[in-house]
Amino acid sequence: LYGNSKKAQEALALDHFQKHGIQVYLPRVFNNTAPYENAQKVCSSLAKQVVEHKLGKRQKITTGNLRSFRDFTDTRDVISAYLAILKKGRPGTIYNVCSGKDIEIKQVLNKLLVALVVIAVAWPPALSLSNRAAGAAGMSQMTWNAAWPWRTPFRWPPAWP
């Protein structure tokens, strides 16, 4: 459903570009993460749970499939990609804004657990989702590259109430 709605948005934008000359740029932004982001996103959800565990407020960390892969891009890089697209991009072109690197969710959790002893991690084994990037299509023509390593957001302390 989500993917279909994104395709429909792109088709509508391209139609307006082709028929009416409306200058549209089509960035396809993959998973992004940043310090202090919404705790519903995977990295922040895991970080929040790890902190709650450390504070004794949680006995186990609940996750989805830790073997899933995502292409994470720091939100600050996404913003710089938007600017690069607006400055150097071509209207009517689709751009994949991503790092081009697959990160296993288990790696994200392991980064967060470096200094902690975890009692239990529970996840439903039936889940197998993937959001992998086939590379930053279109972005390479503008010499744009992600500057922030995917682990950068984990260097800031979380700020949950």
PDB file of C-alpha atoms in Angstrom:
ATOM      1  CA  LEU A   1       0.000   0.000   0.000  1.00  0.00           C
ATOM      2  CA  TYR A   2       2.742   2.465   0.986  1.00  0.00           C
ATOM      3  CA  GLY A   3       4.799   1.634  -2.101  1.00  0.00           C
ATOM      4  CA  ASN A   4       1.769   1.975  -4.356  1.00  0.00           C
ATOM      5  CA  SER A   5       0.937   5.400  -2.951  1.00  0.00           C
ATOM      6  CA  LYS A   6       4.521   6.531  -3.566  1.00  0.00           C
ATOM      7  CA  LYS A   7       4.372   5.270  -7.170  1.00  0.00           C
ATOM      8  CA  ALA A   8       1.077   7.088  -7.689  1.00  0.00           C
ATOM      9  CA  GLN A   9       2.593  10.339  -6.354  1.00  0.00           C
ATOM     10  CA  GLU A  10       5.567   9.996  -8.692  1.00  0.00           C
ATOM     11  CA  ALA A  11       3.322   9.218 -11.676  1.00  0.00           C
ATOM     12  CA  LEU A  12       1.160  12.264 -10.955  1.00  0.00           C
ATOM     13  CA  ALA A  13       4.204  14.522 -10.563  1.00  0.00           C
ATOM     14  CA  LEU A  14       5.792  13.216 -13.782  1.00  0.00           C
ATOM     15  CA  ASP A  15       2.495  13.673 -15.627  1.00  0.00           C
ATOM     16  CA  HIS A  16       2.348  17.322 -14.530  1.00  0.00           C
ATOM     17  CA  PHE A  17       5.981  17.775 -15.564  1.00  0.00           C
ATOM     18  CA  GLN A  18       5.423  16.283 -19.012  1.00  0.00           C
ATOM     19  CA  LYS A  19       2.021  17.825 -19.771  1.00  0.00           C
ATOM     20  CA  HIS A  20       2.243  21.177 -18.020  1.00  0.00           C
ATOM     21  CA  GLY A  21       5.970  21.853 -17.649  1.00  0.00           C
ATOM     22  CA  ILE A  22       5.766  22.034 -13.867  1.00  0.00           C
ATOM     23  CA  GLN A  23       9.304  21.750 -12.504  1.00  0.00           C
ATOM     24  CA  VAL A  24       9.221  18.691 -10.244  1.00  0.00           C
ATOM     25  CA  TYR A  25      12.099  16.865  -8.602  1.00  0.00           C
ATOM     26  CA  LEU A  26      11.452  13.362  -7.327  1.00  0.00           C
ATOM     27  CA  PRO A  27      13.673  12.315  -4.422  1.00  0.00           C
ATOM     28  CA  ARG A  28      13.069   8.789  -3.148  1.00  0.00           C
ATOM     29  CA  VAL A  29      14.265   9.022   0.430  1.00  0.00           C
ATOM     30  CA  PHE A  30      15.113   5.740   2.098  1.00  0.00           C
ATOM     31  CA  ASN A  31      15.259   5.214   5.867  1.00  0.00           C
ATOM     32  CA  ASN A  32      16.757   8.196   7.633  1.00  0.00           C
ATOM     33  CA  THR A  33      17.754   8.589  11.227  1.00  0.00           C
ATOM     34  CA  ALA A  34      18.974  11.394  13.437  1.00  0.00           C
ATOM     35  CA  PRO A  35      19.536  12.254  17.072  1.00  0.00           C
ATOM     36  CA  TYR A  36      16.323  12.843  19.034  1.00  0.00           C
ATOM     37  CA  GLU A  37      14.028  11.498  16.319  1.00  0.00           C
ATOM     38  CA  ASN A  38      10.548  10.082  16.936  1.00  0.00           C
ATOM     39  CA  ALA A  39      10.701   6.942  19.097  1.00  0.00           C
ATOM     40  CA  GLN A  40       8.419   5.104  16.649  1.00  0.00           C
ATOM     41  CA  LYS A  41      11.270   4.754  14.148  1.00  0.00           C
ATOM     42  CA  VAL A  42      13.384   1.619  14.485  1.00  0.00           C
ATOM     43  CA  CYS A  43      16.679   3.173  15.627  1.00  0.00           C
ATOM     44  CA  SER A  44      15.033   5.466  18.170  1.00  0.00           C
ATOM     45  CA  SER A  45      12.671   2.746  19.359  1.00  0.00           C
ATOM     46  CA  LEU A  46      15.615   0.462  20.056  1.00  0.00           C
ATOM     47  CA  ALA A  47      17.599   3.291  21.674  1.00  0.00           C
ATOM     48  CA  LYS A  48      14.682   4.214  23.917  1.00  0.00           C
ATOM     49  CA  GLN A  49      14.213   0.610  24.997  1.00  0.00           C
ATOM     50  CA  VAL A  50      17.933   0.179  25.715  1.00  0.00           C
ATOM     51  CA  VAL A  51      17.922   3.307  27.889  1.00  0.00           C
ATOM     52  CA  GLU A  52      14.763   2.177  29.683  1.00  0.00           C
ATOM     53  CA  HIS A  53      16.422  -1.199  30.283  1.00  0.00           C
ATOM     54  CA  LYS A  54      19.508   0.460  31.688  1.00  0.00           C
ATOM     55  CA  LEU A  55      17.329   2.553  34.004  1.00  0.00           C
ATOM     56  CA  GLY A  56      15.516  -0.573  35.203  1.00  0.00           C
ATOM     57  CA  LYS A  57      12.204   0.400  33.617  1.00  0.00           C
ATOM     58  CA  ARG A  58      12.177  -2.472  31.127  1.00  0.00           C
ATOM     59  CA  GLN A  59      13.218  -6.116  31.445  1.00  0.00           C
ATOM     60  CA  LYS A  60      13.415  -7.003  27.771  1.00  0.00           C
ATOM     61  CA  ILE A  61      13.800  -5.240  24.483  1.00  0.00           C
ATOM     62  CA  THR A  62      11.056  -6.007  21.991  1.00  0.00           C
ATOM     63  CA  THR A  63      11.998  -5.862  18.336  1.00  0.00           C
ATOM     64  CA  GLY A  64      10.901  -6.842  14.891  1.00  0.00           C
ATOM     65  CA  ASN A  65      13.094  -9.081  12.773  1.00  0.00           C
ATOM     66  CA  LEU A  66      16.724  -8.324  13.634  1.00  0.00           C
ATOM     67  CA  ARG A  67      17.832  -9.941  10.379  1.00  0.00           C
ATOM     68  CA  SER A  68      16.081  -7.290   8.284  1.00  0.00           C
ATOM     69  CA  PHE A  69      18.275  -4.883   6.365  1.00  0.00           C
ATOM     70  CA  ARG A  70      17.764  -1.166   5.886  1.00  0.00           C
ATOM     71  CA  ASP A  71      19.641   1.546   4.080  1.00  0.00           C
ATOM     72  CA  PHE A  72      20.024   4.281   6.697  1.00  0.00           C
ATOM     73  CA  THR A  73      20.953   7.846   5.827  1.00  0.00           C
ATOM     74  CA  ASP A  74      21.485  10.548   8.410  1.00  0.00           C
ATOM     75  CA  THR A  75      18.728  13.166   8.189  1.00  0.00           C
ATOM     76  CA  ARG A  76      21.342  15.900   7.764  1.00  0.00           C
ATOM     77  CA  ASP A  77      22.567  14.117   4.643  1.00  0.00           C
ATOM     78  CA  VAL A  78      19.003  13.900   3.345  1.00  0.00           C
ATOM     79  CA  ILE A  79      18.737  17.672   3.691  1.00  0.00           C
ATOM     80  CA  SER A  80      22.015  18.178   1.824  1.00  0.00           C
ATOM     81  CA  ALA A  81      20.745  15.798  -0.887  1.00  0.00           C
ATOM     82  CA  TYR A  82      17.581  17.883  -1.256  1.00  0.00           C
ATOM     83  CA  LEU A  83      19.713  20.994  -1.699  1.00  0.00           C
ATOM     84  CA  ALA A  84      21.953  19.226  -4.236  1.00  0.00           C
ATOM     85  CA  ILE A  85      18.900  18.097  -6.200  1.00  0.00           C
ATOM     86  CA  LEU A  86      17.481  21.621  -6.240  1.00  0.00           C
ATOM     87  CA  LYS A  87      20.819  23.158  -7.286  1.00  0.00           C
ATOM     88  CA  LYS A  88      22.134  20.545  -9.726  1.00  0.00           C
ATOM     89  CA  GLY A  89      19.277  18.187 -10.469  1.00  0.00           C
ATOM     90  CA  ARG A  90      17.106  17.976 -13.540  1.00  0.00           C
ATOM     91  CA  PRO A  91      13.348  18.443 -13.279  1.00  0.00           C
ATOM     92  CA  GLY A  92      11.375  15.280 -13.973  1.00  0.00           C
ATOM     93  CA  THR A  93      14.178  13.042 -12.669  1.00  0.00           C
ATOM     94  CA  ILE A  94      13.853  10.459  -9.910  1.00  0.00           C
ATOM     95  CA  TYR A  95      16.677  10.424  -7.339  1.00  0.00           C
ATOM     96  CA  ASN A  96      17.271   7.669  -4.793  1.00  0.00           C
ATOM     97  CA  VAL A  97      18.497   9.428  -1.648  1.00  0.00           C
ATOM     98  CA  CYS A  98      20.289   6.713   0.281  1.00  0.00           C
ATOM     99  CA  SER A  99      23.712   5.599   1.436  1.00  0.00           C
ATOM    100  CA  GLY A 100      23.804   2.519  -0.797  1.00  0.00           C
ATOM    101  CA  LYS A 101      24.804   0.406   2.225  1.00  0.00           C
ATOM    102  CA  ASP A 102      22.658  -2.285   3.792  1.00  0.00           C
ATOM    103  CA  ILE A 103      22.707  -2.316   7.589  1.00  0.00           C
ATOM    104  CA  GLU A 104      21.245  -5.253   9.456  1.00  0.00           C
ATOM    105  CA  ILE A 105      18.914  -4.176  12.288  1.00  0.00           C
ATOM    106  CA  LYS A 106      20.911  -6.492  14.542  1.00  0.00           C
ATOM    107  CA  GLN A 107      23.940  -4.226  13.954  1.00  0.00           C
ATOM    108  CA  VAL A 108      21.910  -1.225  15.094  1.00  0.00           C
ATOM    109  CA  LEU A 109      20.901  -2.994  18.294  1.00  0.00           C
ATOM    110  CA  ASN A 110      24.452  -4.245  18.900  1.00  0.00           C
ATOM    111  CA  LYS A 111      25.783  -0.683  18.620  1.00  0.00           C
ATOM    112  CA  LEU A 112      23.287   0.413  21.242  1.00  0.00           C
ATOM    113  CA  LEU A 113      24.104  -2.491  23.553  1.00  0.00           C
ATOM    114  CA  VAL A 114      27.873  -2.047  23.559  1.00  0.00           C
ATOM    115  CA  ALA A 115      28.029  -1.027  27.220  1.00  0.00           C
ATOM    116  CA  LEU A 116      24.977  -2.927  28.459  1.00  0.00           C
ATOM    117  CA  VAL A 117      24.127  -6.435  29.606  1.00  0.00           C
ATOM    118  CA  VAL A 118      20.736  -7.313  28.189  1.00  0.00           C
ATOM    119  CA  ILE A 119      18.399  -9.689  30.002  1.00  0.00           C
ATOM    120  CA  ALA A 120      16.352 -10.694  26.947  1.00  0.00           C
ATOM    121  CA  VAL A 121      15.552  -9.586  23.431  1.00  0.00           C
ATOM    122  CA  ALA A 122      12.279 -10.844  21.943  1.00  0.00           C
ATOM    123  CA  TRP A 123      11.199 -10.538  18.329  1.00  0.00           C
ATOM    124  CA  PRO A 124       8.659 -12.335  16.169  1.00  0.00           C
ATOM    125  CA  PRO A 125      10.664 -14.722  13.935  1.00  0.00           C
ATOM    126  CA  ALA A 126       7.998 -14.728  11.223  1.00  0.00           C
ATOM    127  CA  LEU A 127       8.735 -11.136  10.229  1.00  0.00           C
ATOM    128  CA  SER A 128      11.099 -10.707   7.315  1.00  0.00           C
ATOM    129  CA  LEU A 129      11.012  -7.221   5.928  1.00  0.00           C
ATOM    130  CA  SER A 130      13.642  -5.499   3.890  1.00  0.00           C
ATOM    131  CA  ASN A 131      14.085  -2.003   2.582  1.00  0.00           C
ATOM    132  CA  ARG A 132      17.276  -2.185   0.602  1.00  0.00           C
ATOM    133  CA  ALA A 133      18.544   0.452  -1.730  1.00  0.00           C
ATOM    134  CA  ALA A 134      19.846  -0.391  -5.160  1.00  0.00           C
ATOM    135  CA  GLY A 135      22.246   2.523  -4.854  1.00  0.00           C
ATOM    136  CA  ALA A 136      21.823   6.252  -4.903  1.00  0.00           C
ATOM    137  CA  ALA A 137      20.475   6.345  -8.463  1.00  0.00           C
ATOM    138  CA  GLY A 138      20.799   9.745 -10.033  1.00  0.00           C
ATOM    139  CA  MET A 139      22.660  11.221  -7.084  1.00  0.00           C
ATOM    140  CA  SER A 140      26.090  10.162  -8.357  1.00  0.00           C
ATOM    141  CA  GLN A 141      25.672  12.402 -11.410  1.00  0.00           C
ATOM    142  CA  MET A 142      25.660  15.372  -9.043  1.00  0.00           C
ATOM    143  CA  THR A 143      28.685  14.205  -7.018  1.00  0.00           C
ATOM    144  CA  TRP A 144      26.571  13.975  -3.858  1.00  0.00           C
ATOM    145  CA  ASN A 145      27.550  11.479  -1.200  1.00  0.00           C
ATOM    146  CA  ALA A 146      26.330  10.859   2.314  1.00  0.00           C
ATOM    147  CA  ALA A 147      28.753  12.469   4.759  1.00  0.00           C
ATOM    148  CA  TRP A 148      27.461  11.199   8.110  1.00  0.00           C
ATOM    149  CA  PRO A 149      28.191   7.566   9.017  1.00  0.00           C
ATOM    150  CA  TRP A 150      25.045   5.611   9.906  1.00  0.00           C
ATOM    151  CA  ARG A 151      26.192   5.205  13.506  1.00  0.00           C
ATOM    152  CA  THR A 152      26.511   8.968  14.108  1.00  0.00           C
ATOM    153  CA  PRO A 153      23.027   9.375  15.673  1.00  0.00           C
ATOM    154  CA  PHE A 154      24.032   6.905  18.394  1.00  0.00           C
ATOM    155  CA  ARG A 155      26.715   9.282  19.679  1.00  0.00           C
ATOM    156  CA  TRP A 156      24.163  11.657  21.157  1.00  0.00           C
ATOM    157  CA  PRO A 157      22.374  10.839  24.433  1.00  0.00           C
ATOM    158  CA  PRO A 158      18.667  10.182  23.972  1.00  0.00           C
ATOM    159  CA  ALA A 159      16.253  12.847  25.203  1.00  0.00           C
ATOM    160  CA  TRP A 160      13.056  11.036  26.090  1.00  0.00           C
ATOM    161  CA  PRO A 161      10.947  12.190  28.982  1.00  0.00           C
TER     162      PRO A 161
END
